[in-house]
Amino acid sequence: QSALTQPPSASGSPGQSVAISCTGTSSDIGAYNYVSWYQRYPGKAPKLIIYEVTKRPSGVPDRFSGSKSGNTASLTVSGLQAEDEADYYCSSHAGNYNVVFGGGTKLTVL
Amino acid sequence: EVQLVESGGGLVQPGGSLRLSCVGSGFPSNKDWMGWVRQAPGKGLEWVANINEDGRVTSYEDSVKGRFTISRDNVKRTLYLQMNSLRDEDTATYYCGRWVYHFGMDVWGQGTAVLVSS
C-alpha cells in the first residue's frame, strides 16, 4: 500500500491552466476508474472535487476536470483564480475495499 | 445539515489505547460505507480503515492491521475506531468520513488529534 505520487508543488498565473499529476500502480489507479481529488484549505476539512476519475459533485465549478491514462491520473484547473490556491490530494481505490492517497500538491496562484 | 463530529483524541503513551468516536447527522446512518483517514504533522492524508453499511465488512491499512478496529452502531449513528498498541507514528489528526461514488469521501469530520508520546 504505497502512497500515490504527486508533485509537492504546482503554480500558475490567474487565467492559466495547471495540471497536477498523481501516479500509482497497476493495482490502484491502473486497475480501477475510482480516482478522487480533494481540495483542502489550511485548517479546513478536505472537499471532494472529482470522483470516479472525471465526475464533479454538484456545486464544483467545471474549471476542475480529471483524467486518467494508465497508472497516472491528472487534475486540471483551468482559468486559475486566486481562490484555487490550496492543497490538492488524489486518492484511488486499491482493491479489497482499500484506499490509497497521494502526498498532496500545494497549488500556488502567482 | 450533513455533519460528522469526532471525539476521543488525546495524549496517550506508546503501547496505550484510545477509542475515537464519530457521530453523524443529517443523513441515513446505515446507507454508506464509512472510513477513517489521518494526517500526521507535516504529512499528507493517509487512509486508515473502512467499514461497510452494516458493519460486516472492514478493511485496514497495513500498518494498523491487528492493532486498530473499526466498528459502527447505526442505531447510535456512531462510527468508532479502537486503537490499541499505539506507536509514536500513529500521532496524527484523525478524520472520519462518508464514502460515496466508489470511495470518494464527500463528508468529513473536523478531526480529532491523537498524540502518542511518553
Short mmCIF file of C-alpha atoms in Angstrom, two decimals:
data_model
loop_
_atom_site.label_atom_id
_atom_site.label_comp_id
_atom_site.label_asym_id
_atom_site.label_seq_id
_atom_site.Cartn_x
_atom_site.Cartn_y
_atom_site.Cartn_z
CA GLN A 1 0.00 0.00 0.00
CA SER A 2 2.42 2.68 -1.17
CA ALA A 3 1.18 6.25 -1.36
CA LEU A 4 0.35 7.69 -4.75
CA THR A 5 2.98 10.09 -6.06
CA GLN A 6 2.12 13.75 -6.52
CA PRO A 7 4.44 16.71 -7.17
CA PRO A 8 4.90 18.70 -3.95
CA SER A 9 4.04 21.96 -5.65
CA ALA A 10 2.47 23.47 -8.74
CA SER A 11 1.81 27.04 -9.78
CA GLY A 12 0.18 29.19 -12.40
CA SER A 13 -0.95 32.73 -13.06
CA PRO A 14 -4.59 33.81 -12.93
CA GLY A 15 -6.44 32.69 -16.03
CA GLN A 16 -3.92 29.99 -16.89
CA SER A 17 -4.40 26.24 -16.68
CA VAL A 18 -2.39 23.96 -14.45
CA ALA A 19 -2.31 20.17 -14.30
CA ILE A 20 -1.43 18.12 -11.23
CA SER A 21 -0.37 14.51 -11.73
CA CYS A 22 -0.97 11.54 -9.49
CA THR A 23 0.97 8.37 -10.24
CA GLY A 24 0.10 4.98 -8.86
CA THR A 25 0.42 1.40 -9.98
CA SER A 26 -1.46 -1.25 -11.90
CA SER A 27 -3.02 -2.29 -8.56
CA ASP A 28 -4.71 1.01 -7.87
CA ILE A 29 -5.06 3.79 -10.44
CA GLY A 30 -4.36 1.45 -13.32
CA ALA A 31 -6.86 -1.12 -12.14
CA TYR A 32 -9.91 1.00 -11.32
CA ASN A 33 -11.65 4.11 -12.57
CA TYR A 34 -12.11 5.15 -8.97
CA VAL A 35 -9.78 8.12 -8.61
CA SER A 36 -10.90 11.05 -6.48
CA TRP A 37 -9.44 14.51 -5.98
CA TYR A 38 -9.77 16.77 -2.95
CA GLN A 39 -9.19 20.45 -2.38
CA ARG A 40 -8.05 21.49 1.05
CA TYR A 41 -7.59 24.92 2.55
CA PRO A 42 -5.41 25.30 5.67
CA GLY A 43 -7.28 24.35 8.80
CA LYS A 44 -10.27 23.05 6.87
CA ALA A 45 -11.51 19.58 6.04
CA PRO A 46 -10.82 18.32 2.52
CA LYS A 47 -13.52 18.88 -0.10
CA LEU A 48 -14.28 16.29 -2.75
CA ILE A 49 -13.98 17.93 -6.18
CA ILE A 50 -13.59 14.95 -8.54
CA TYR A 51 -14.74 11.35 -8.20
CA GLU A 52 -14.58 8.32 -10.48
CA VAL A 53 -11.75 10.00 -12.44
CA THR A 54 -13.80 12.61 -14.29
CA LYS A 55 -17.02 13.37 -12.42
CA ARG A 56 -17.72 16.52 -10.41
CA PRO A 57 -20.01 16.67 -7.40
CA SER A 58 -22.79 19.22 -7.56
CA GLY A 59 -21.50 22.72 -6.99
CA VAL A 60 -17.92 22.15 -8.13
CA PRO A 61 -17.02 24.53 -10.96
CA ASP A 62 -16.36 22.98 -14.35
CA ARG A 63 -12.94 24.64 -14.27
CA PHE A 64 -11.89 21.49 -12.43
CA SER A 65 -11.52 18.39 -14.58
CA GLY A 66 -9.98 14.98 -14.15
CA SER A 67 -8.46 12.40 -16.44
CA LYS A 68 -6.50 9.18 -16.36
CA SER A 69 -4.01 7.39 -18.55
CA GLY A 70 -2.58 4.08 -17.46
CA ASN A 71 -1.32 4.37 -13.91
CA THR A 72 -1.42 8.17 -13.82
CA ALA A 73 -4.36 10.42 -13.08
CA SER A 74 -4.42 14.17 -13.54
CA LEU A 75 -6.38 17.10 -12.19
CA THR A 76 -6.55 20.15 -14.42
CA VAL A 77 -7.61 23.52 -13.11
CA SER A 78 -8.50 25.88 -15.93
CA GLY A 79 -8.92 29.63 -15.71
CA LEU A 80 -6.98 29.78 -12.45
CA GLN A 81 -8.43 32.01 -9.79
CA ALA A 82 -6.90 33.24 -6.55
CA GLU A 83 -9.34 31.11 -4.58
CA ASP A 84 -7.90 27.96 -6.18
CA GLU A 85 -4.75 28.33 -4.10
CA ALA A 86 -4.93 25.29 -1.81
CA ASP A 87 -3.56 21.81 -1.29
CA TYR A 88 -4.83 19.11 -3.62
CA TYR A 89 -4.86 15.39 -2.86
CA CYS A 90 -5.65 12.43 -5.06
CA SER A 91 -6.86 9.04 -3.91
CA SER A 92 -7.68 5.74 -5.53
CA HIS A 93 -9.42 2.54 -4.70
CA ALA A 94 -6.72 -0.12 -4.35
CA GLY A 95 -8.72 -3.35 -4.23
CA ASN A 96 -10.18 -5.24 -1.26
CA TYR A 97 -12.00 -2.06 -0.17
CA ASN A 98 -8.65 -0.36 0.44
CA VAL A 99 -7.90 3.25 -0.44
CA VAL A 100 -4.60 4.99 -1.06
CA PHE A 101 -3.93 8.72 -1.02
CA GLY A 102 -1.29 10.85 -2.66
CA GLY A 103 1.10 13.01 -0.69
CA GLY A 104 -0.58 16.23 -1.75
CA THR A 105 0.29 19.14 -4.04
CA LYS A 106 0.39 22.76 -2.95
CA LEU A 107 -1.06 24.89 -5.72
CA THR A 108 0.10 28.50 -5.77
CA VAL A 109 -1.62 31.15 -7.84
CA LEU A 110 1.08 33.62 -8.80
CA GLU B 1 -27.13 19.78 7.52
CA VAL B 2 -24.93 16.75 6.86
CA GLN B 3 -22.33 16.62 9.61
CA LEU B 4 -19.79 14.37 11.29
CA VAL B 5 -18.28 15.15 14.68
CA GLU B 6 -15.30 13.23 16.06
CA SER B 7 -14.20 12.91 19.66
CA GLY B 8 -11.92 10.81 21.80
CA GLY B 9 -8.50 12.07 20.81
CA GLY B 10 -5.82 12.96 23.31
CA LEU B 11 -2.39 12.20 24.70
CA VAL B 12 -1.52 8.54 25.20
CA GLN B 13 1.71 6.72 25.98
CA PRO B 14 3.26 4.31 23.50
CA GLY B 15 1.58 0.94 23.85
CA GLY B 16 -1.62 2.52 25.13
CA SER B 17 -5.15 2.56 23.75
CA LEU B 18 -7.73 5.11 22.66
CA ARG B 19 -11.21 4.87 21.18
CA LEU B 20 -12.30 7.51 18.73
CA SER B 21 -15.96 8.19 18.06
CA CYS B 22 -17.67 9.91 15.15
CA VAL B 23 -21.34 10.90 15.36
CA GLY B 24 -23.21 11.58 12.16
CA SER B 25 -26.29 13.67 11.49
CA GLY B 26 -28.28 14.84 8.51
CA PHE B 27 -28.05 11.62 6.51
CA PRO B 28 -29.16 7.99 6.93
CA SER B 29 -26.82 6.15 9.27
CA ASN B 30 -26.93 2.80 7.51
CA LYS B 31 -26.66 3.57 3.82
CA ASP B 32 -23.00 4.27 3.22
CA TRP B 33 -19.52 2.96 3.73
CA MET B 34 -17.63 4.97 6.31
CA GLY B 35 -13.93 5.36 6.99
CA TRP B 36 -11.12 6.92 8.96
CA VAL B 37 -8.32 8.97 7.41
CA ARG B 38 -5.43 10.52 9.32
CA GLN B 39 -2.87 13.22 8.78
CA ALA B 40 0.39 13.21 10.70
CA PRO B 41 2.10 16.56 11.36
CA GLY B 42 3.67 17.85 8.17
CA LYS B 43 2.46 14.85 6.17
CA GLY B 44 -0.29 14.13 3.69
CA LEU B 45 -3.55 12.31 4.12
CA GLU B 46 -3.38 8.59 4.89
CA TRP B 47 -6.28 6.17 4.74
CA VAL B 48 -6.68 4.10 7.92
CA ALA B 49 -9.77 1.89 7.80
CA ASN B 50 -13.14 1.34 6.13
CA ILE B 51 -16.39 -0.31 7.13
CA ASN B 52 -19.44 -1.20 5.06
CA GLU B 53 -23.04 -0.22 5.65
CA ASP B 54 -23.93 -2.95 8.14
CA GLY B 55 -20.51 -3.30 9.74
CA ARG B 56 -19.80 -6.79 8.44
CA VAL B 57 -17.03 -5.85 6.03
CA THR B 58 -13.92 -3.99 7.13
CA SER B 59 -10.54 -3.16 5.66
CA TYR B 60 -7.36 -1.70 7.14
CA GLU B 61 -4.17 -0.01 6.10
CA ASP B 62 -1.30 -2.45 6.59
CA SER B 63 0.42 -0.58 9.42
CA VAL B 64 -2.69 -0.64 11.63
CA LYS B 65 -3.88 -4.19 10.93
CA GLY B 66 -4.16 -6.16 14.13
CA ARG B 67 -3.95 -3.01 16.26
CA PHE B 68 -6.95 -0.89 15.16
CA THR B 69 -10.58 -1.97 14.90
CA ILE B 70 -13.26 -0.04 13.06
CA SER B 71 -16.88 -0.56 14.02
CA ARG B 72 -20.23 1.20 13.84
CA ASP B 73 -23.51 1.41 15.70
CA ASN B 74 -26.14 2.54 13.22
CA VAL B 75 -28.76 2.99 15.93
CA LYS B 76 -26.50 5.46 17.71
CA ARG B 77 -25.33 6.86 14.34
CA THR B 78 -21.78 6.43 15.58
CA LEU B 79 -18.58 5.21 13.96
CA TYR B 80 -15.73 4.02 16.14
CA LEU B 81 -12.01 3.42 15.85
CA GLN B 82 -10.48 1.37 18.64
CA MET B 83 -6.74 1.93 18.63
CA ASN B 84 -4.51 -0.42 20.62
CA SER B 85 -0.74 -0.81 20.90
CA LEU B 86 -0.31 2.77 19.82
CA ARG B 87 3.02 3.86 18.38
CA ASP B 88 4.72 7.21 18.00
CA GLU B 89 3.97 7.08 14.28
CA ASP B 90 0.23 6.94 14.97
CA THR B 91 0.40 10.57 16.10
CA ALA B 92 -1.95 12.40 13.76
CA THR B 93 -5.25 14.15 13.40
CA TYR B 94 -7.88 11.53 12.66
CA TYR B 95 -10.85 12.30 10.42
CA CYS B 96 -13.95 10.22 9.93
CA GLY B 97 -15.80 10.42 6.65
CA ARG B 98 -18.54 9.07 4.44
CA TRP B 99 -17.57 7.21 1.30
CA VAL B 100 -19.68 7.61 -1.81
CA TYR B 101 -19.15 7.16 -5.53
CA HIS B 102 -16.72 4.23 -5.20
CA PHE B 103 -14.53 5.67 -2.46
CA GLY B 104 -14.82 9.38 -2.78
CA MET B 105 -15.17 10.91 0.68
CA ASP B 106 -17.85 13.57 0.43
CA VAL B 107 -18.39 14.35 4.11
CA TRP B 108 -15.55 14.84 6.58
CA GLY B 109 -15.47 15.49 10.28
CA GLN B 110 -13.44 18.30 11.77
CA GLY B 111 -10.80 15.89 13.09
CA THR B 112 -9.60 14.78 16.50
CA ALA B 113 -5.92 14.90 17.44
CA VAL B 114 -4.05 11.88 18.78
CA LEU B 115 -0.61 12.35 20.31
CA VAL B 116 1.37 9.24 21.19
CA SER B 117 4.23 10.23 23.43
CA SER B 118 5.90 9.27 26.67
#
